[in-house]
XYZ file of C-alpha atoms in Angstrom:
472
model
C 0.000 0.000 0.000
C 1.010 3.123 -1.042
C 0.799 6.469 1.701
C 0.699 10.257 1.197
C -0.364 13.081 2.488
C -2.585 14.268 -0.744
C -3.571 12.807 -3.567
C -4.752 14.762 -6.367
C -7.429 12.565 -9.402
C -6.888 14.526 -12.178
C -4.043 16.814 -13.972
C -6.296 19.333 -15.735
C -6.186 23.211 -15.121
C -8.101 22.713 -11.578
C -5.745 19.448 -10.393
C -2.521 20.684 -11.464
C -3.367 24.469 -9.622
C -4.147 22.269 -6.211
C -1.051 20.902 -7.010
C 1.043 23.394 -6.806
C -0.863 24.887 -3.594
C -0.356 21.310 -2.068
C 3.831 21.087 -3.188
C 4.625 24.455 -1.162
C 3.578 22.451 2.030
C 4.451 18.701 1.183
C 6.270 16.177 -0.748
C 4.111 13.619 0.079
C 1.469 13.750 -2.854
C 0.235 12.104 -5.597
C -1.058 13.145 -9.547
C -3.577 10.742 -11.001
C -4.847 10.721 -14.049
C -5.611 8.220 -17.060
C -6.818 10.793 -19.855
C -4.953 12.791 -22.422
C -2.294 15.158 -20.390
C -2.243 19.423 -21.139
C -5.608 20.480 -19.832
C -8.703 20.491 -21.673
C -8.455 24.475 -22.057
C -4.846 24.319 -24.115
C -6.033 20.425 -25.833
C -9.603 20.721 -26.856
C -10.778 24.023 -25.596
C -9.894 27.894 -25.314
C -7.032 27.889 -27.390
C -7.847 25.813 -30.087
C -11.341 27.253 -31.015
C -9.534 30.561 -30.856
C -7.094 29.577 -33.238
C -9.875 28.679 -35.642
C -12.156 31.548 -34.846
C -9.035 34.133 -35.901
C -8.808 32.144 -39.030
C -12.911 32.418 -39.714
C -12.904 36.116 -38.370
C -9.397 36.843 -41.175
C -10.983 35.028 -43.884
C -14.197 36.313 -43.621
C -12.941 39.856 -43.165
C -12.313 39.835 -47.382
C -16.707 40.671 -47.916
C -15.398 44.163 -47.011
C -12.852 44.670 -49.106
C -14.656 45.722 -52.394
C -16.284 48.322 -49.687
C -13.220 49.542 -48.805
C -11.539 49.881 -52.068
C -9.843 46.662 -51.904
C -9.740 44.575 -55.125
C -9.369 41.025 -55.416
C -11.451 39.698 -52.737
C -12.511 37.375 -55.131
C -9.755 35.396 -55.945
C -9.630 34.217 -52.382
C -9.811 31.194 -51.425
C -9.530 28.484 -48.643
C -7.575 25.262 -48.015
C -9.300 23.985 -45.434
C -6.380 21.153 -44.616
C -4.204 23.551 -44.362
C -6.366 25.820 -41.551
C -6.613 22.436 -39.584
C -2.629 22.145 -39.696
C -2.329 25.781 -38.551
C -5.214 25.004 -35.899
C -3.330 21.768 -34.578
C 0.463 23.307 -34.964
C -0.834 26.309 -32.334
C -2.453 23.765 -30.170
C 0.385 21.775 -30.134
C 2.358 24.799 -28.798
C -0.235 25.433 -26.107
C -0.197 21.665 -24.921
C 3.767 21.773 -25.274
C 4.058 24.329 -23.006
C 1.898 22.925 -19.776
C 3.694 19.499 -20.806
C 6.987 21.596 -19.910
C 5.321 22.527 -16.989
C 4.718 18.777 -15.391
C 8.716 17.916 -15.983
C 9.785 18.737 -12.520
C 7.722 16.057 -10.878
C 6.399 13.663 -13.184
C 8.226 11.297 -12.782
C 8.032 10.898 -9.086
C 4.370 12.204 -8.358
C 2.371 11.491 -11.370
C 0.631 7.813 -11.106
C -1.105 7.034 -14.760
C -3.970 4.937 -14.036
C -7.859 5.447 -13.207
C -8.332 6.060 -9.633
C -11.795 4.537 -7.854
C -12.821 5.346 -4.535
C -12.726 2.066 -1.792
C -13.355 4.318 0.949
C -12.923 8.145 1.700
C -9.258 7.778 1.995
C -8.553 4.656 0.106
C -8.072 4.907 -3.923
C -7.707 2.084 -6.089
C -5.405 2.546 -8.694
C -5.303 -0.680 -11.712
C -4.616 -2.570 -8.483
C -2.577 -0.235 -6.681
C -3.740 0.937 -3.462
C -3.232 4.354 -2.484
C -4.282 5.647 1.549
C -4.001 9.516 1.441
C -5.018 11.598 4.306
C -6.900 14.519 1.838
C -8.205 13.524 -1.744
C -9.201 16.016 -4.471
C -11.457 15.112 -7.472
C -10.408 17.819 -10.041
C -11.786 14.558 -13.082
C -13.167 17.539 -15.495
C -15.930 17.337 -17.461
C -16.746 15.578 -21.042
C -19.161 16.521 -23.793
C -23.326 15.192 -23.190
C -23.953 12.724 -26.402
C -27.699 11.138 -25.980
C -27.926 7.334 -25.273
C -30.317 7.082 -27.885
C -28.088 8.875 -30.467
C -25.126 6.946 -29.809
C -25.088 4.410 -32.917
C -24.933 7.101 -34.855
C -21.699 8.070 -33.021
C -19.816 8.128 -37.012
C -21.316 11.684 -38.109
C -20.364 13.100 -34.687
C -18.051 15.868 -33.767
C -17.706 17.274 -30.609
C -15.206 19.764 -29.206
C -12.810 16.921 -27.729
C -12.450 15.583 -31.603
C -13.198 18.486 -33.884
C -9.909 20.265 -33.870
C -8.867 16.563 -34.934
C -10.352 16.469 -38.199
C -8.230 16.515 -41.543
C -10.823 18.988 -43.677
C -13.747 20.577 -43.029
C -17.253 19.096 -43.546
C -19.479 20.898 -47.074
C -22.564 20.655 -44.623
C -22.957 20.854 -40.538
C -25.911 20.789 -38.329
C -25.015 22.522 -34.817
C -27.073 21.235 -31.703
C -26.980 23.649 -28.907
C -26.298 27.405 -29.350
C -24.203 28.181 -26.025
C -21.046 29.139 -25.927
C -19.478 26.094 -27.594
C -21.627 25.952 -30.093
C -22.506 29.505 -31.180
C -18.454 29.819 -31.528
C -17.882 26.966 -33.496
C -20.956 26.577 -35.468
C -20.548 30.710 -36.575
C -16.674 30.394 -37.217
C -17.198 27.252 -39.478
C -20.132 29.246 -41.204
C -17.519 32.116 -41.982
C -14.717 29.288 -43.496
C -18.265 28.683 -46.202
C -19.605 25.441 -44.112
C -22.725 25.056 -44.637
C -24.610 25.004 -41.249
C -27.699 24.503 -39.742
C -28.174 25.273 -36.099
C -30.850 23.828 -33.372
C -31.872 25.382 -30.206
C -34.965 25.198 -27.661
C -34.181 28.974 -26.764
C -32.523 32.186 -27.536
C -29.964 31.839 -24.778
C -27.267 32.724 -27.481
C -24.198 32.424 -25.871
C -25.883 32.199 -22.388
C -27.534 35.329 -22.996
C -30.782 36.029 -20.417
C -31.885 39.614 -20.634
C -34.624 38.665 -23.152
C -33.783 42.041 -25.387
C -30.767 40.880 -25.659
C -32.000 37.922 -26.494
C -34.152 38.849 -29.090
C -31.716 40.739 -30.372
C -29.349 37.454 -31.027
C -31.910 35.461 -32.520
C -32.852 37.674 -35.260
C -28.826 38.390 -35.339
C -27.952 35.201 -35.809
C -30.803 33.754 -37.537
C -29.327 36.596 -40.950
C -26.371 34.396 -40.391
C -27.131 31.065 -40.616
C -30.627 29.172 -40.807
C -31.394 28.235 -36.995
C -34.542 26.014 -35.913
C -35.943 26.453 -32.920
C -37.123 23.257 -31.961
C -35.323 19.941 -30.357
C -34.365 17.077 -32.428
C -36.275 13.902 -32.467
C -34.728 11.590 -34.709
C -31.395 11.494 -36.952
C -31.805 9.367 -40.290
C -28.506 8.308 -42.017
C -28.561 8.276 -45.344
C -25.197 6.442 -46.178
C -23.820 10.089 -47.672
C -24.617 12.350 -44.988
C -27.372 12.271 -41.900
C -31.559 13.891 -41.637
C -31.946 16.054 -38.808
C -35.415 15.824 -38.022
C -37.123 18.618 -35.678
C -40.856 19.027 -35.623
C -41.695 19.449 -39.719
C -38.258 20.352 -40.340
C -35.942 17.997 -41.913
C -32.322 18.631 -43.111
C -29.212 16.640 -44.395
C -25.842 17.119 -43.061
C -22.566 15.530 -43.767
C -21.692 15.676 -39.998
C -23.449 16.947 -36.728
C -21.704 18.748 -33.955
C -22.709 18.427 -30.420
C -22.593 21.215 -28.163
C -25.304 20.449 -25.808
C -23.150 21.235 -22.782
C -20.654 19.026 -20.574
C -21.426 16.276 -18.212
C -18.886 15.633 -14.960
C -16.463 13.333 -15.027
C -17.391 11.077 -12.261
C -18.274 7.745 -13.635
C -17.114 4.838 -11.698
C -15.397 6.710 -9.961
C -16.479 4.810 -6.590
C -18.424 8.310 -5.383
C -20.406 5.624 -3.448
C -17.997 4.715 -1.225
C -17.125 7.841 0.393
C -20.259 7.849 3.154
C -22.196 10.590 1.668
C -25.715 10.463 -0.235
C -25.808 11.161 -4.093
C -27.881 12.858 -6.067
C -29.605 12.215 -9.129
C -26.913 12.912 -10.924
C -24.109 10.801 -9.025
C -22.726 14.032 -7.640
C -21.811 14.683 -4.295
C -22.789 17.559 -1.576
C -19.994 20.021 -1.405
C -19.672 23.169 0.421
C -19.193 26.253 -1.890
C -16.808 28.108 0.016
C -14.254 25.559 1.044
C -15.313 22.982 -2.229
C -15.036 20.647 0.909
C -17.281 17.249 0.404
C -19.023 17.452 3.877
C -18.324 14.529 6.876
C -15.002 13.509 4.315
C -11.535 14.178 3.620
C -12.167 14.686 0.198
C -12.519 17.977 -1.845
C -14.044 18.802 -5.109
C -13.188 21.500 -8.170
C -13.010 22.149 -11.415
C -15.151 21.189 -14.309
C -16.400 18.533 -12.713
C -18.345 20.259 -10.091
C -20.979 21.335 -13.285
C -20.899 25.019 -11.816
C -18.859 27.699 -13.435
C -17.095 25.319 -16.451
C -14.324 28.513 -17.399
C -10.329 28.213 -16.828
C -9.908 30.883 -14.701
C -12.161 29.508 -11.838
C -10.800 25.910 -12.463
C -7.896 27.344 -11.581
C -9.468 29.301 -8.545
C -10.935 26.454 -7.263
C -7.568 24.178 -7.873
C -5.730 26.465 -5.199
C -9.151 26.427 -3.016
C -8.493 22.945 -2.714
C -5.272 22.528 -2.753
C -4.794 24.951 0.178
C -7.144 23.627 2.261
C -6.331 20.171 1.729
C -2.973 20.716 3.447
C -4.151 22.624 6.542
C -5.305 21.923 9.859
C -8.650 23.633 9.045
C -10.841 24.606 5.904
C -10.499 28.607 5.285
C -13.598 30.182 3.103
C -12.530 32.237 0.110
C -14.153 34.959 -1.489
C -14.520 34.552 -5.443
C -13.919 36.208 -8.096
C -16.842 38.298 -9.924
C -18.534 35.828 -12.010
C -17.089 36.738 -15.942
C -18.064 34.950 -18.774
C -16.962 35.262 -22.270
C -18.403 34.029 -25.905
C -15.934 34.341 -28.659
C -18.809 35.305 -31.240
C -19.237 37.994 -33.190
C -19.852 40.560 -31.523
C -18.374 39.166 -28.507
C -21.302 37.673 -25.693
C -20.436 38.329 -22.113
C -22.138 38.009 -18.761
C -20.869 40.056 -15.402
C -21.888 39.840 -12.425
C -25.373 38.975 -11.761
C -27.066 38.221 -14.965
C -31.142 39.500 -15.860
C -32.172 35.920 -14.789
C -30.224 35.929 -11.410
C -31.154 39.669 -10.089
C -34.949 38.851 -11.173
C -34.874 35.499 -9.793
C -33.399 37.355 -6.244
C -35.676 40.216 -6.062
C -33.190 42.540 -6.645
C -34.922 46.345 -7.284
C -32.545 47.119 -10.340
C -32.584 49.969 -13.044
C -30.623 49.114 -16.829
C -28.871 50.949 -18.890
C -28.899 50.634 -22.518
C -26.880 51.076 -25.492
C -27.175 49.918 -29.227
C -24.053 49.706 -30.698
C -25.416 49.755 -34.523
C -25.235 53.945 -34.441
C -21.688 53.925 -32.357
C -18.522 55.311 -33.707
C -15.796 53.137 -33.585
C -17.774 50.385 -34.363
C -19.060 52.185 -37.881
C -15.510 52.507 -38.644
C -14.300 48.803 -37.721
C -17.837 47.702 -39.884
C -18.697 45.670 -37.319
C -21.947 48.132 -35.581
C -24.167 45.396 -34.281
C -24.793 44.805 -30.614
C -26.865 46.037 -27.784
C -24.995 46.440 -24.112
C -26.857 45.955 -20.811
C -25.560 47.192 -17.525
C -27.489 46.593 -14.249
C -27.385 49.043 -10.859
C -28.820 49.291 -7.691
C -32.381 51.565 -8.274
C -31.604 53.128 -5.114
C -27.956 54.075 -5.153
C -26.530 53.303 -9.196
C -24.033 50.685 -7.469
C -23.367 48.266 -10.434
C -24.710 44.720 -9.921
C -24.001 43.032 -13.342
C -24.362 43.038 -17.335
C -24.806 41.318 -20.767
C -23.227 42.494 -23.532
C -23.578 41.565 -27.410
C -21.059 43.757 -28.428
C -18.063 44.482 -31.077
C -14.620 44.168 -28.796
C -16.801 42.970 -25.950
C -14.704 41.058 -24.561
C -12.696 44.455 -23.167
C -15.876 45.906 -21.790
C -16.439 42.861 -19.805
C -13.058 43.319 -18.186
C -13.482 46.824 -16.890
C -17.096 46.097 -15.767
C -15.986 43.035 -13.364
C -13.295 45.010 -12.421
C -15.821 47.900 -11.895
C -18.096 46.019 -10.135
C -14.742 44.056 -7.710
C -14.460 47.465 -6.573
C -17.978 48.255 -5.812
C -18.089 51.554 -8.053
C -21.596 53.442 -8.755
C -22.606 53.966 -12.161
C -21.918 57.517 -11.768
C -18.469 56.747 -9.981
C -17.781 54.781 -13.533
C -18.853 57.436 -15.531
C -15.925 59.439 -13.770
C -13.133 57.623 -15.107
C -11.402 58.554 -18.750
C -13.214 57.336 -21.668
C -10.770 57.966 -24.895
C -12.327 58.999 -28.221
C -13.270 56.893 -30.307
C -13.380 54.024 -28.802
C -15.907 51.203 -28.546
C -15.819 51.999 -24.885
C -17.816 54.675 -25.399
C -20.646 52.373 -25.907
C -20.557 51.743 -22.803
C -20.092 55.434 -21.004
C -23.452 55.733 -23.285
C -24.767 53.012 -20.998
C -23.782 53.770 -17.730
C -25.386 57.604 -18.612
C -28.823 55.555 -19.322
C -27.988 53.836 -16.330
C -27.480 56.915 -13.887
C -29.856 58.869 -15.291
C -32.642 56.118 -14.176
C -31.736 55.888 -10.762
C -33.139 58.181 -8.170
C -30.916 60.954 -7.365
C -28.674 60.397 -10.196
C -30.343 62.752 -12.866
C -27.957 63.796 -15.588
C -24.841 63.449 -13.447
C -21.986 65.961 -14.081
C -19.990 63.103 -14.026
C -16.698 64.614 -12.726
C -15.825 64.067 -9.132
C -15.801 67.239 -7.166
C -12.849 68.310 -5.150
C -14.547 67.399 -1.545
C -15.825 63.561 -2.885
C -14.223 60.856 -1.558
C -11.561 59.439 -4.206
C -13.074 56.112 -5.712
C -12.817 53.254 -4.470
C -12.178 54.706 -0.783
């Protein structure tokens, strides 16, 4: 029997953060993981399908030219084999790089196997038993495929095997318009595949605010055709495979999945641990410490089904990690909740989204901006997008947003950090806004915004000598 102090099931972005949290305070641990090493963001994820989306987005940049007085647009053209090389050379790089990072303790801490739970401190590993004082399950998360769909498994792609394909396909249907989806489904659209998307609601891009989502559905809709109803039955055809929803019926050569992740915790021995599962298989766990309760064993990552994004894998990795070497659990404050889609215009969510702040009661004024009249974004050609920001009715203090929006993904930046620090709208409005500048979109915004809430009528929006400096 093998003993440690720690050991860690799973090397993705969440297990190898807890590692490092767990190596500043012992030796005594232990990596393991059976899957595909370098993290599903660098492998199948963030990197990749931004790699392809700058390709689609370059490519598809040439239906200006003619506007702008550049000839030749015409003669442009696409090797499709040669934008998956590019795609897989980049990801490469990405995976090389955390491979570089595991080289210092590989060898002696990572065990290669599939760990299963005997009891809350006992892991089986292909026959090896391992007794570890803390365990962490950082197993990630893999893409939802229907039971009923699976024989047709052969005209599948997903976003673990897409990146993997040789060309492109003539003809895709999409299933599922969330992030995954909308960015893959509208970057293959721009490299001329021919795609058909399927939703059961405008929640484009996880989109709530239902102007906003409106707004995307007709958006979108110009793009590409999208059908609003759920599959009921694929047909294959020998060539390609019928998509049949309601009275609509369409051939594809291949159909990608996007229907959202499902937690990697298949015989994983969950049972065993001495707490009650739910529905689901998943264990209780507390969401401040990420601490399964009555164990030694702590949870993060993908695999808890909560917030799916690097960045709080990563949070909750060191959650974990540092907790699981100390004498007791310490509660950590998180991060404002940021979301990106890679669309375009960029999709964002900060904060507290419409759903949330209506679902909690919250008495909250928005501001509004349309960015199909704004400056910068006339200039770049890309004016389409409406911006959302949420305050506080009684005192402007910013609570959240959704954006649709040309450089979004900026916006979203300063509003978390806006809204970290617990700024007004009219404190906002009293920082530098450069001209022109898509940000000016959202000073537009925040002006709706201020001038809604009580006491904030047409704000002068400088701060007066005697005000308290922001942020104070």
């Amino acid at each position: 029997m093998r003993t440690c102090d720690v050991a860690i099931i799973g090397a993705g972005s969440a297990g190898l953060s807890a590692r490092r949290e767990v190596a500043q305070k012992t030796d005594n641990y232990v990596v393991i993981d059976d899957g595909p090493l370098g993290t599903t963001c660098a492998r199948v994820g963030c990197m990749p399908s931004k790699v392809l989306i700058q390709a689609a987005d370059d490519f598809a940049r040439r239906r200006h030219f003619d506007e702008l007085g550049i000839r030749g647009s015409e003669g442009l053209t696409l090797d499709s084999k040669q934008t998956m090389r590019h795609v897989r050379k980049l990801r490469d790089r990405f995976v090389g790089g955390v491979m570089k990072s595991l080289e210092e303790w590989r060898e002696t801490h990572l065990l290669r196997g599939r760990a299963r739970f005997v009891d809350g401190n006992t892991l089986e590993v292909d026959g090896e038993t391992i007794r570890a004082g803390r365990v962490v399950i950082a197993t990630g998360s893999r893409p939802v495929i229907p039971k009923a769909w699976e024989a047709h498994s052969e005209y599948f792609l997903d976003s673990d095997n897409i990146f993997e394909q040789e060309t492109l396909p003539a003809r895709l249907g999409v299933v599922g318009l969330g992030v995954i989806g909308l960015e893959l489904g509208q970057a293959l659209h721009k490299l001329d595949v021919d795609i058909t998307a399927y939703t059961l609601d405008k929640r484009f891009g996880g989109l709530t605010d239902p102007v906003l989502q409106d707004y995307a559905a007709g958006f979108f809709a110009d793009q590409f055709p999208v059908v609003f109803k759920g599959v009921d039955r694929l047909e294959p055809t020998g060539s390609g495979i019928v998509i049949h929803a309601g009275d609509h019926a369409t051939e594809v050569d291949r159909l990608l999945l996007a229907m959202g992740r499902r937690p990697n915790v298949d015989d994983l021995g969950l049972e065993n641990i001495g707490v009650e599962l739910d529905s689901k298989g998943m264990p209780p766990f507390e969401r401040d410490t990420l601490r399964i309760p009555g164990t030694s064993v702590f949870i993060a990552g993908d695999v808890t089904g909560d917030h799916p994004v690097l960045h709080e894998a990563a949070d909750e990795g060191r959650i974990v990690g540092y907790n699981a070497v100390q004498e007791e659990d310490h509660c950590f404050r998180r991060r404002q909740g940021l979301t990106i889609t890679f669309s375009a215009p960029n999709i964002a969510i900060v904060g507290r989204s419409h759903d949330r702040l209506v679902r909690d009661g919250v008495d909250f004024e928005t501001g509004s901006v349309s960015y199909e009249g704004q400056g910068r974004a006339i200039v770049m050609l890309e004016n389409n997008g409406l911006l959302h920001v949420y305050g506080d009715r009684q005192n402007g203090r910013l609570l959240g947003a959704e954006i649709m929006a040309p450089r979004g993904e900026h916006m979203a930046h300063l509003l978390s950090w806006s809204l970290a620090s617990g700024l007004t709208a009219r404190q906002a409005l009293a920082m530098p806004f450069y001209h022109p500048v898509v940000e000016e979109g959202l000073r537009t915004a925040l002006r709706d915004l201020a001038g809604k809430v009580e006491g904030e009528r047409a704000p002068l929006e400088l701060m007066r000598c005697e005000d308290p400096p922001i942020g104070g």
